[in-house]
Amino acid sequence: MTTHEEMTCRELVDVITDYLEGKLSKKDRDRFEAHIEECPYCLNYLEQMRETIVTLGALREESLSAQTRERLLEAFRDWRGPA
Amino acid sequence: MTPQPQPEQALVRALVAGEERAFNELVGRYHRSLIRLARNFVHSDVLAEEVTQDTWCAVMTGIERFQGRSSLKTWIFSICANKARTRAERERRTVPFSMFAAESGDGQGPAVEDRFPGGGSWTAPPRAWEDPQRRAISLELREDLRDALEELPERQRLVVTLRDVEGVGLEEIGRLLELSPGNTRVLLHRGRTLLRTILADALDAVPAAL
């Protein structure tokens, strides 16, 4: 079995999305995690990437304006006819 | 009091029965997402609104035939994507082709983090952000991120929005947008990379450089 090449910071940044999406090969995942253990900068980067993603998820909390909701419900009632 | 989201089967039954509160819940959940989705195909807010209205009509007329092979959300998103695509095609015939060519929206060019002289290690490493657990996801941060999303090239914005805002799976995104899996991941990667940088700047951290 060939020895694993160490992952550089540059490579880590390139493959980080594949890592987070679970698309890396086992070999590359191991290399990635070995590098993270040794490199606080890349660890920061990974945590920031995760936080960015979590914050994006928080954008979903936008609620429908009352006006838009009422308009849609009226269209629904028109479409449905008498209940 | 926020209503509890109904388990999906019960929701579908209520929709089939024409219950207004079920429709109310559905639009609350997805209307804005559908507008965002449509907006990435058609080129005006007005058209996106129309496409979304058409989508709701199609959902209600088709709900009896919904068999639950995919999730309700996926089904609704598919209807919207198809309608938006069709509408965009129709609009395209009245607009010069060159306008759309320029907006291919893949964001060609080097990734943002592509400043690695020689070595491949960080020259200016990312500074740690304030402990995220201490800093709640503030309104300001969400606003910054919303603005940042607007700055992304169109297709990166669409993929990131579907994946990270709406929680749609990668395979599903590929089908919705007619992209290969590789292409989907590249767009996601570029979009997230750019957003992280913009957020870092917004949080006053020094932009990282490799």
PDB file of C-alpha atoms in Angstrom:
ATOM      1  CA  MET A   1       0.000   0.000   0.000  1.00  0.00           C
ATOM      2  CA  THR A   2       1.394   3.382  -0.948  1.00  0.00           C
ATOM      3  CA  THR A   3       2.091   5.867   1.805  1.00  0.00           C
ATOM      4  CA  HIS A   4      -0.414   8.681   2.040  1.00  0.00           C
ATOM      5  CA  GLU A   5       0.779  12.047   0.850  1.00  0.00           C
ATOM      6  CA  GLU A   6       0.060  14.745   3.346  1.00  0.00           C
ATOM      7  CA  MET A   7      -2.642  17.127   2.345  1.00  0.00           C
ATOM      8  CA  THR A   8      -1.593  20.730   1.977  1.00  0.00           C
ATOM      9  CA  CYS A   9      -3.712  23.676   3.068  1.00  0.00           C
ATOM     10  CA  ARG A  10      -4.230  24.545  -0.560  1.00  0.00           C
ATOM     11  CA  GLU A  11      -5.625  21.114  -1.372  1.00  0.00           C
ATOM     12  CA  LEU A  12      -7.812  21.128   1.709  1.00  0.00           C
ATOM     13  CA  VAL A  13      -9.450  24.360   0.671  1.00  0.00           C
ATOM     14  CA  ASP A  14     -10.090  22.871  -2.764  1.00  0.00           C
ATOM     15  CA  VAL A  15     -11.759  19.694  -1.512  1.00  0.00           C
ATOM     16  CA  ILE A  16     -13.567  21.067   1.515  1.00  0.00           C
ATOM     17  CA  THR A  17     -16.978  21.004  -0.152  1.00  0.00           C
ATOM     18  CA  ASP A  18     -16.523  17.404  -1.215  1.00  0.00           C
ATOM     19  CA  TYR A  19     -15.544  16.621   2.370  1.00  0.00           C
ATOM     20  CA  LEU A  20     -18.576  18.329   3.852  1.00  0.00           C
ATOM     21  CA  GLU A  21     -20.863  16.624   1.313  1.00  0.00           C
ATOM     22  CA  GLY A  22     -19.369  13.232   2.087  1.00  0.00           C
ATOM     23  CA  LYS A  23     -17.972  12.764  -1.403  1.00  0.00           C
ATOM     24  CA  LEU A  24     -14.309  12.247  -0.618  1.00  0.00           C
ATOM     25  CA  SER A  25     -12.744   8.805  -0.905  1.00  0.00           C
ATOM     26  CA  LYS A  26     -11.820   7.190   2.390  1.00  0.00           C
ATOM     27  CA  LYS A  27      -8.173   7.849   1.639  1.00  0.00           C
ATOM     28  CA  ASP A  28      -8.700  11.550   1.041  1.00  0.00           C
ATOM     29  CA  ARG A  29     -11.008  11.836   4.017  1.00  0.00           C
ATOM     30  CA  ASP A  30      -8.266  10.392   6.216  1.00  0.00           C
ATOM     31  CA  ARG A  31      -5.733  12.774   4.734  1.00  0.00           C
ATOM     32  CA  PHE A  32      -8.111  15.672   5.264  1.00  0.00           C
ATOM     33  CA  GLU A  33      -8.744  14.819   8.898  1.00  0.00           C
ATOM     34  CA  ALA A  34      -5.068  14.194   9.578  1.00  0.00           C
ATOM     35  CA  HIS A  35      -4.280  17.652   8.274  1.00  0.00           C
ATOM     36  CA  ILE A  36      -7.067  19.277  10.298  1.00  0.00           C
ATOM     37  CA  GLU A  37      -5.624  17.744  13.446  1.00  0.00           C
ATOM     38  CA  GLU A  38      -2.310  19.423  12.831  1.00  0.00           C
ATOM     39  CA  CYS A  39      -3.287  22.722  11.276  1.00  0.00           C
ATOM     40  CA  PRO A  40      -5.208  25.225  13.416  1.00  0.00           C
ATOM     41  CA  TYR A  41      -5.632  27.551  10.456  1.00  0.00           C
ATOM     42  CA  CYS A  42      -7.426  24.970   8.387  1.00  0.00           C
ATOM     43  CA  LEU A  43      -9.451  24.032  11.426  1.00  0.00           C
ATOM     44  CA  ASN A  44     -10.550  27.668  11.641  1.00  0.00           C
ATOM     45  CA  TYR A  45     -11.371  27.605   7.973  1.00  0.00           C
ATOM     46  CA  LEU A  46     -13.441  24.446   8.311  1.00  0.00           C
ATOM     47  CA  GLU A  47     -15.346  25.855  11.268  1.00  0.00           C
ATOM     48  CA  GLN A  48     -16.006  29.073   9.386  1.00  0.00           C
ATOM     49  CA  MET A  49     -17.279  27.134   6.414  1.00  0.00           C
ATOM     50  CA  ARG A  50     -19.595  25.167   8.693  1.00  0.00           C
ATOM     51  CA  GLU A  51     -20.800  28.343  10.327  1.00  0.00           C
ATOM     52  CA  THR A  52     -21.488  29.919   6.952  1.00  0.00           C
ATOM     53  CA  ILE A  53     -23.625  26.923   6.062  1.00  0.00           C
ATOM     54  CA  VAL A  54     -25.482  26.989   9.365  1.00  0.00           C
ATOM     55  CA  THR A  55     -26.179  30.695   8.973  1.00  0.00           C
ATOM     56  CA  LEU A  56     -27.529  30.100   5.478  1.00  0.00           C
ATOM     57  CA  GLY A  57     -29.934  27.616   7.010  1.00  0.00           C
ATOM     58  CA  ALA A  58     -31.113  30.339   9.350  1.00  0.00           C
ATOM     59  CA  LEU A  59     -32.202  32.448   6.384  1.00  0.00           C
ATOM     60  CA  ARG A  60     -35.076  30.098   5.877  1.00  0.00           C
ATOM     61  CA  GLU A  61     -36.908  31.598   8.821  1.00  0.00           C
ATOM     62  CA  GLU A  62     -38.242  34.447   6.711  1.00  0.00           C
ATOM     63  CA  SER A  63     -41.972  34.524   7.072  1.00  0.00           C
ATOM     64  CA  LEU A  64     -44.575  35.279   4.493  1.00  0.00           C
ATOM     65  CA  SER A  65     -45.927  38.828   4.623  1.00  0.00           C
ATOM     66  CA  ALA A  66     -49.519  39.029   5.811  1.00  0.00           C
ATOM     67  CA  GLN A  67     -50.475  40.699   2.560  1.00  0.00           C
ATOM     68  CA  THR A  68     -48.993  37.959   0.386  1.00  0.00           C
ATOM     69  CA  ARG A  69     -50.522  35.271   2.541  1.00  0.00           C
ATOM     70  CA  GLU A  70     -53.976  36.810   2.308  1.00  0.00           C
ATOM     71  CA  ARG A  71     -53.685  37.151  -1.452  1.00  0.00           C
ATOM     72  CA  LEU A  72     -52.740  33.492  -1.804  1.00  0.00           C
ATOM     73  CA  LEU A  73     -55.555  32.367   0.471  1.00  0.00           C
ATOM     74  CA  GLU A  74     -58.067  34.393  -1.509  1.00  0.00           C
ATOM     75  CA  ALA A  75     -56.859  32.761  -4.703  1.00  0.00           C
ATOM     76  CA  PHE A  76     -57.208  29.414  -2.982  1.00  0.00           C
ATOM     77  CA  ARG A  77     -60.789  30.152  -1.925  1.00  0.00           C
ATOM     78  CA  ASP A  78     -61.693  31.345  -5.404  1.00  0.00           C
ATOM     79  CA  TRP A  79     -60.190  28.241  -6.886  1.00  0.00           C
ATOM     80  CA  ARG A  80     -61.735  25.843  -4.419  1.00  0.00           C
ATOM     81  CA  GLY A  81     -65.167  27.385  -4.446  1.00  0.00           C
ATOM     82  CA  PRO A  82     -67.521  27.035  -1.479  1.00  0.00           C
ATOM     83  CA  ALA A  83     -66.034  24.808   1.247  1.00  0.00           C
TER      84      ALA A  83
ATOM     85  CA  MET B   1     -48.662  30.185  18.891  1.00  0.00           C
ATOM     86  CA  THR B   2     -46.758  28.653  15.994  1.00  0.00           C
ATOM     87  CA  PRO B   3     -48.704  25.733  14.547  1.00  0.00           C
ATOM     88  CA  GLN B   4     -46.821  22.439  14.589  1.00  0.00           C
ATOM     89  CA  PRO B   5     -45.901  21.175  11.126  1.00  0.00           C
ATOM     90  CA  GLN B   6     -48.166  18.248  10.298  1.00  0.00           C
ATOM     91  CA  PRO B   7     -46.753  14.902   9.341  1.00  0.00           C
ATOM     92  CA  GLU B   8     -46.716  14.821   5.590  1.00  0.00           C
ATOM     93  CA  GLN B   9     -49.422  12.241   4.933  1.00  0.00           C
ATOM     94  CA  ALA B  10     -51.895  14.089   7.090  1.00  0.00           C
ATOM     95  CA  LEU B  11     -51.024  17.307   5.309  1.00  0.00           C
ATOM     96  CA  VAL B  12     -51.552  15.757   1.890  1.00  0.00           C
ATOM     97  CA  ARG B  13     -54.926  14.351   2.989  1.00  0.00           C
ATOM     98  CA  ALA B  14     -55.966  17.757   4.277  1.00  0.00           C
ATOM     99  CA  LEU B  15     -54.926  19.366   1.005  1.00  0.00           C
ATOM    100  CA  VAL B  16     -56.867  16.826  -1.020  1.00  0.00           C
ATOM    101  CA  ALA B  17     -59.875  17.652   1.158  1.00  0.00           C
ATOM    102  CA  GLY B  18     -59.408  21.324   0.269  1.00  0.00           C
ATOM    103  CA  GLU B  19     -58.728  22.471   3.823  1.00  0.00           C
ATOM    104  CA  GLU B  20     -57.646  26.068   3.883  1.00  0.00           C
ATOM    105  CA  ARG B  21     -55.439  25.742   6.955  1.00  0.00           C
ATOM    106  CA  ALA B  22     -53.419  23.048   5.191  1.00  0.00           C
ATOM    107  CA  PHE B  23     -52.912  25.278   2.179  1.00  0.00           C
ATOM    108  CA  ASN B  24     -52.028  28.101   4.557  1.00  0.00           C
ATOM    109  CA  GLU B  25     -49.347  25.998   6.157  1.00  0.00           C
ATOM    110  CA  LEU B  26     -47.975  24.953   2.789  1.00  0.00           C
ATOM    111  CA  VAL B  27     -47.620  28.470   1.437  1.00  0.00           C
ATOM    112  CA  GLY B  28     -46.069  29.596   4.693  1.00  0.00           C
ATOM    113  CA  ARG B  29     -43.446  26.950   4.289  1.00  0.00           C
ATOM    114  CA  TYR B  30     -42.639  27.192   0.619  1.00  0.00           C
ATOM    115  CA  HIS B  31     -43.930  30.300  -1.095  1.00  0.00           C
ATOM    116  CA  ARG B  32     -40.792  32.361  -0.610  1.00  0.00           C
ATOM    117  CA  SER B  33     -38.571  29.433  -1.493  1.00  0.00           C
ATOM    118  CA  LEU B  34     -40.490  28.958  -4.726  1.00  0.00           C
ATOM    119  CA  ILE B  35     -40.148  32.631  -5.617  1.00  0.00           C
ATOM    120  CA  ARG B  36     -36.372  32.332  -5.070  1.00  0.00           C
ATOM    121  CA  LEU B  37     -36.273  29.180  -7.161  1.00  0.00           C
ATOM    122  CA  ALA B  38     -38.293  30.666 -10.009  1.00  0.00           C
ATOM    123  CA  ARG B  39     -36.314  33.890  -9.886  1.00  0.00           C
ATOM    124  CA  ASN B  40     -33.201  32.075 -10.933  1.00  0.00           C
ATOM    125  CA  PHE B  41     -34.768  30.990 -14.209  1.00  0.00           C
ATOM    126  CA  VAL B  42     -36.927  33.962 -15.142  1.00  0.00           C
ATOM    127  CA  HIS B  43     -35.535  37.427 -15.199  1.00  0.00           C
ATOM    128  CA  SER B  44     -37.945  39.529 -13.213  1.00  0.00           C
ATOM    129  CA  ASP B  45     -39.669  39.416  -9.832  1.00  0.00           C
ATOM    130  CA  VAL B  46     -43.036  39.777 -11.561  1.00  0.00           C
ATOM    131  CA  LEU B  47     -42.445  36.691 -13.682  1.00  0.00           C
ATOM    132  CA  ALA B  48     -41.240  34.764 -10.633  1.00  0.00           C
ATOM    133  CA  GLU B  49     -44.492  35.684  -8.863  1.00  0.00           C
ATOM    134  CA  GLU B  50     -46.537  34.499 -11.837  1.00  0.00           C
ATOM    135  CA  VAL B  51     -44.647  31.242 -12.084  1.00  0.00           C
ATOM    136  CA  THR B  52     -45.175  30.649  -8.368  1.00  0.00           C
ATOM    137  CA  GLN B  53     -48.895  31.365  -8.625  1.00  0.00           C
ATOM    138  CA  ASP B  54     -49.102  28.873 -11.481  1.00  0.00           C
ATOM    139  CA  THR B  55     -47.203  26.409  -9.335  1.00  0.00           C
ATOM    140  CA  TRP B  56     -49.729  26.673  -6.488  1.00  0.00           C
ATOM    141  CA  CYS B  57     -52.552  26.102  -8.947  1.00  0.00           C
ATOM    142  CA  ALA B  58     -50.812  23.046 -10.308  1.00  0.00           C
ATOM    143  CA  VAL B  59     -50.162  21.764  -6.796  1.00  0.00           C
ATOM    144  CA  MET B  60     -53.811  22.023  -5.819  1.00  0.00           C
ATOM    145  CA  THR B  61     -55.139  20.518  -9.027  1.00  0.00           C
ATOM    146  CA  GLY B  62     -52.567  17.749  -8.927  1.00  0.00           C
ATOM    147  CA  ILE B  63     -52.512  16.919  -5.226  1.00  0.00           C
ATOM    148  CA  GLU B  64     -55.014  14.079  -5.591  1.00  0.00           C
ATOM    149  CA  ARG B  65     -52.582  12.322  -7.895  1.00  0.00           C
ATOM    150  CA  PHE B  66     -49.586  12.853  -5.601  1.00  0.00           C
ATOM    151  CA  GLN B  67     -48.449   9.394  -4.616  1.00  0.00           C
ATOM    152  CA  GLY B  68     -45.697  10.200  -2.167  1.00  0.00           C
ATOM    153  CA  ARG B  69     -42.906   8.627  -4.196  1.00  0.00           C
ATOM    154  CA  SER B  70     -40.920  11.766  -3.524  1.00  0.00           C
ATOM    155  CA  SER B  71     -41.430  14.183  -0.670  1.00  0.00           C
ATOM    156  CA  LEU B  72     -44.145  16.787  -1.047  1.00  0.00           C
ATOM    157  CA  LYS B  73     -41.474  19.469  -1.034  1.00  0.00           C
ATOM    158  CA  THR B  74     -39.530  17.832  -3.849  1.00  0.00           C
ATOM    159  CA  TRP B  75     -42.710  17.435  -5.860  1.00  0.00           C
ATOM    160  CA  ILE B  76     -43.672  21.085  -5.439  1.00  0.00           C
ATOM    161  CA  PHE B  77     -40.143  22.280  -6.211  1.00  0.00           C
ATOM    162  CA  SER B  78     -40.087  20.164  -9.375  1.00  0.00           C
ATOM    163  CA  ILE B  79     -43.338  21.644 -10.593  1.00  0.00           C
ATOM    164  CA  CYS B  80     -41.978  25.121  -9.970  1.00  0.00           C
ATOM    165  CA  ALA B  81     -38.649  24.461 -11.665  1.00  0.00           C
ATOM    166  CA  ASN B  82     -40.371  23.037 -14.733  1.00  0.00           C
ATOM    167  CA  LYS B  83     -42.779  25.932 -14.981  1.00  0.00           C
ATOM    168  CA  ALA B  84     -40.004  28.451 -14.464  1.00  0.00           C
ATOM    169  CA  ARG B  85     -37.871  26.803 -17.105  1.00  0.00           C
ATOM    170  CA  THR B  86     -40.746  26.757 -19.589  1.00  0.00           C
ATOM    171  CA  ARG B  87     -41.610  30.355 -18.870  1.00  0.00           C
ATOM    172  CA  ALA B  88     -37.983  31.423 -19.232  1.00  0.00           C
ATOM    173  CA  GLU B  89     -37.856  29.675 -22.620  1.00  0.00           C
ATOM    174  CA  ARG B  90     -40.932  31.535 -23.730  1.00  0.00           C
ATOM    175  CA  GLU B  91     -39.499  34.865 -22.594  1.00  0.00           C
ATOM    176  CA  ARG B  92     -36.192  34.072 -24.222  1.00  0.00           C
ATOM    177  CA  ARG B  93     -37.717  34.141 -27.658  1.00  0.00           C
ATOM    178  CA  THR B  94     -38.376  37.852 -27.271  1.00  0.00           C
ATOM    179  CA  VAL B  95     -34.963  38.748 -25.828  1.00  0.00           C
ATOM    180  CA  PRO B  96     -31.605  38.773 -27.619  1.00  0.00           C
ATOM    181  CA  PHE B  97     -29.685  35.595 -26.943  1.00  0.00           C
ATOM    182  CA  SER B  98     -26.523  37.463 -25.962  1.00  0.00           C
ATOM    183  CA  MET B  99     -28.109  38.708 -22.755  1.00  0.00           C
ATOM    184  CA  PHE B 100     -28.514  35.152 -21.508  1.00  0.00           C
ATOM    185  CA  ALA B 101     -25.094  34.039 -22.669  1.00  0.00           C
ATOM    186  CA  ALA B 102     -23.515  36.680 -20.466  1.00  0.00           C
ATOM    187  CA  GLU B 103     -25.498  35.459 -17.490  1.00  0.00           C
ATOM    188  CA  SER B 104     -24.389  31.836 -17.618  1.00  0.00           C
ATOM    189  CA  GLY B 105     -23.616  32.398 -13.993  1.00  0.00           C
ATOM    190  CA  ASP B 106     -21.007  29.739 -13.429  1.00  0.00           C
ATOM    191  CA  GLY B 107     -18.490  32.212 -12.084  1.00  0.00           C
ATOM    192  CA  GLN B 108     -15.593  31.076 -14.214  1.00  0.00           C
ATOM    193  CA  GLY B 109     -12.172  31.913 -13.015  1.00  0.00           C
ATOM    194  CA  PRO B 110     -10.039  31.025 -10.035  1.00  0.00           C
ATOM    195  CA  ALA B 111     -11.698  30.195  -6.786  1.00  0.00           C
ATOM    196  CA  VAL B 112     -11.494  32.995  -4.245  1.00  0.00           C
ATOM    197  CA  GLU B 113      -9.048  31.109  -2.076  1.00  0.00           C
ATOM    198  CA  ASP B 114      -6.584  30.691  -4.916  1.00  0.00           C
ATOM    199  CA  ARG B 115      -3.707  32.752  -3.614  1.00  0.00           C
ATOM    200  CA  PHE B 116      -1.097  30.185  -2.775  1.00  0.00           C
ATOM    201  CA  PRO B 117       2.415  31.308  -3.657  1.00  0.00           C
ATOM    202  CA  GLY B 118       4.533  28.228  -4.235  1.00  0.00           C
ATOM    203  CA  GLY B 119       4.022  26.270  -1.057  1.00  0.00           C
ATOM    204  CA  GLY B 120       0.358  25.574  -0.542  1.00  0.00           C
ATOM    205  CA  SER B 121       0.227  26.761   3.045  1.00  0.00           C
ATOM    206  CA  TRP B 122      -1.521  29.776   4.461  1.00  0.00           C
ATOM    207  CA  THR B 123       0.398  33.029   4.260  1.00  0.00           C
ATOM    208  CA  ALA B 124      -2.372  34.983   5.993  1.00  0.00           C
ATOM    209  CA  PRO B 125      -4.410  32.342   7.796  1.00  0.00           C
ATOM    210  CA  PRO B 126      -8.081  32.782   8.614  1.00  0.00           C
ATOM    211  CA  ARG B 127      -8.470  34.483  11.968  1.00  0.00           C
ATOM    212  CA  ALA B 128     -10.818  32.715  14.325  1.00  0.00           C
ATOM    213  CA  TRP B 129     -14.294  34.178  14.350  1.00  0.00           C
ATOM    214  CA  GLU B 130     -15.859  34.961  17.690  1.00  0.00           C
ATOM    215  CA  ASP B 131     -17.098  31.803  19.366  1.00  0.00           C
ATOM    216  CA  PRO B 132     -20.282  31.009  17.443  1.00  0.00           C
ATOM    217  CA  GLN B 133     -21.993  29.647  20.482  1.00  0.00           C
ATOM    218  CA  ARG B 134     -21.541  32.929  22.281  1.00  0.00           C
ATOM    219  CA  ARG B 135     -22.624  34.912  19.285  1.00  0.00           C
ATOM    220  CA  ALA B 136     -26.124  33.880  18.340  1.00  0.00           C
ATOM    221  CA  ILE B 137     -26.900  34.023  14.665  1.00  0.00           C
ATOM    222  CA  SER B 138     -27.693  37.705  14.799  1.00  0.00           C
ATOM    223  CA  LEU B 139     -30.109  39.498  12.555  1.00  0.00           C
ATOM    224  CA  GLU B 140     -27.208  41.551  11.268  1.00  0.00           C
ATOM    225  CA  LEU B 141     -25.260  38.468  10.293  1.00  0.00           C
ATOM    226  CA  ARG B 142     -28.257  37.071   8.463  1.00  0.00           C
ATOM    227  CA  GLU B 143     -28.663  40.383   6.629  1.00  0.00           C
ATOM    228  CA  ASP B 144     -24.999  40.349   5.672  1.00  0.00           C
ATOM    229  CA  LEU B 145     -25.371  36.851   4.350  1.00  0.00           C
ATOM    230  CA  ARG B 146     -28.555  37.672   2.467  1.00  0.00           C
ATOM    231  CA  ASP B 147     -26.763  40.558   0.788  1.00  0.00           C
ATOM    232  CA  ALA B 148     -23.796  38.339   0.071  1.00  0.00           C
ATOM    233  CA  LEU B 149     -26.032  35.763  -1.596  1.00  0.00           C
ATOM    234  CA  GLU B 150     -27.252  38.442  -3.978  1.00  0.00           C
ATOM    235  CA  GLU B 151     -23.667  39.059  -5.023  1.00  0.00           C
ATOM    236  CA  LEU B 152     -23.091  35.507  -6.172  1.00  0.00           C
ATOM    237  CA  PRO B 153     -23.223  34.607  -9.848  1.00  0.00           C
ATOM    238  CA  GLU B 154     -26.706  33.335 -10.618  1.00  0.00           C
ATOM    239  CA  ARG B 155     -26.103  29.593 -10.755  1.00  0.00           C
ATOM    240  CA  GLN B 156     -23.881  29.577  -7.681  1.00  0.00           C
ATOM    241  CA  ARG B 157     -26.593  31.477  -5.835  1.00  0.00           C
ATOM    242  CA  LEU B 158     -29.210  29.005  -6.945  1.00  0.00           C
ATOM    243  CA  VAL B 159     -27.244  25.930  -5.908  1.00  0.00           C
ATOM    244  CA  VAL B 160     -26.203  27.384  -2.538  1.00  0.00           C
ATOM    245  CA  THR B 161     -29.749  28.558  -1.853  1.00  0.00           C
ATOM    246  CA  LEU B 162     -31.253  25.177  -2.631  1.00  0.00           C
ATOM    247  CA  ARG B 163     -28.603  23.245  -0.722  1.00  0.00           C
ATOM    248  CA  ASP B 164     -27.925  25.336   2.349  1.00  0.00           C
ATOM    249  CA  VAL B 165     -30.987  27.553   2.743  1.00  0.00           C
ATOM    250  CA  GLU B 166     -33.634  25.075   1.598  1.00  0.00           C
ATOM    251  CA  GLY B 167     -31.870  21.826   2.520  1.00  0.00           C
ATOM    252  CA  VAL B 168     -32.443  20.123  -0.822  1.00  0.00           C
ATOM    253  CA  GLY B 169     -30.189  17.135  -1.543  1.00  0.00           C
ATOM    254  CA  LEU B 170     -27.393  17.386  -4.107  1.00  0.00           C
ATOM    255  CA  GLU B 171     -28.867  14.772  -6.415  1.00  0.00           C
ATOM    256  CA  GLU B 172     -32.220  16.519  -6.338  1.00  0.00           C
ATOM    257  CA  ILE B 173     -30.595  19.860  -7.139  1.00  0.00           C
ATOM    258  CA  GLY B 174     -28.872  18.290 -10.118  1.00  0.00           C
ATOM    259  CA  ARG B 175     -32.209  17.021 -11.411  1.00  0.00           C
ATOM    260  CA  LEU B 176     -34.034  20.287 -10.752  1.00  0.00           C
ATOM    261  CA  LEU B 177     -31.425  22.352 -12.524  1.00  0.00           C
ATOM    262  CA  GLU B 178     -30.357  19.773 -15.116  1.00  0.00           C
ATOM    263  CA  LEU B 179     -26.770  19.798 -13.912  1.00  0.00           C
ATOM    264  CA  SER B 180     -24.270  16.978 -13.643  1.00  0.00           C
ATOM    265  CA  PRO B 181     -23.321  16.015 -10.070  1.00  0.00           C
ATOM    266  CA  GLY B 182     -19.799  17.326 -10.644  1.00  0.00           C
ATOM    267  CA  ASN B 183     -21.072  20.638 -11.919  1.00  0.00           C
ATOM    268  CA  THR B 184     -23.461  20.964  -8.994  1.00  0.00           C
ATOM    269  CA  ARG B 185     -20.631  20.429  -6.507  1.00  0.00           C
ATOM    270  CA  VAL B 186     -18.344  22.902  -8.282  1.00  0.00           C
ATOM    271  CA  LEU B 187     -21.048  25.576  -8.158  1.00  0.00           C
ATOM    272  CA  LEU B 188     -21.726  24.818  -4.509  1.00  0.00           C
ATOM    273  CA  HIS B 189     -18.029  24.961  -3.717  1.00  0.00           C
ATOM    274  CA  ARG B 190     -17.455  28.280  -5.447  1.00  0.00           C
ATOM    275  CA  GLY B 191     -20.552  29.831  -3.910  1.00  0.00           C
ATOM    276  CA  ARG B 192     -19.766  28.754  -0.363  1.00  0.00           C
ATOM    277  CA  THR B 193     -16.127  29.805  -0.716  1.00  0.00           C
ATOM    278  CA  LEU B 194     -17.137  33.280  -1.792  1.00  0.00           C
ATOM    279  CA  LEU B 195     -19.750  33.566   0.964  1.00  0.00           C
ATOM    280  CA  ARG B 196     -17.285  32.566   3.656  1.00  0.00           C
ATOM    281  CA  THR B 197     -14.934  35.275   2.455  1.00  0.00           C
ATOM    282  CA  ILE B 198     -17.665  37.897   2.397  1.00  0.00           C
ATOM    283  CA  LEU B 199     -18.792  36.888   5.877  1.00  0.00           C
ATOM    284  CA  ALA B 200     -15.213  37.037   7.136  1.00  0.00           C
ATOM    285  CA  ASP B 201     -14.903  40.576   5.804  1.00  0.00           C
ATOM    286  CA  ALA B 202     -18.241  41.521   7.314  1.00  0.00           C
ATOM    287  CA  LEU B 203     -17.119  40.214  10.684  1.00  0.00           C
ATOM    288  CA  ASP B 204     -13.966  42.367  10.404  1.00  0.00           C
ATOM    289  CA  ALA B 205     -11.691  39.382  10.252  1.00  0.00           C
ATOM    290  CA  VAL B 206      -8.724  39.818   7.968  1.00  0.00           C
ATOM    291  CA  PRO B 207      -9.441  37.989   4.697  1.00  0.00           C
ATOM    292  CA  ALA B 208      -7.490  34.766   4.629  1.00  0.00           C
ATOM    293  CA  ALA B 209      -4.907  34.174   1.953  1.00  0.00           C
ATOM    294  CA  LEU B 210      -3.011  31.064   1.083  1.00  0.00           C
TER     295      LEU B 210
END
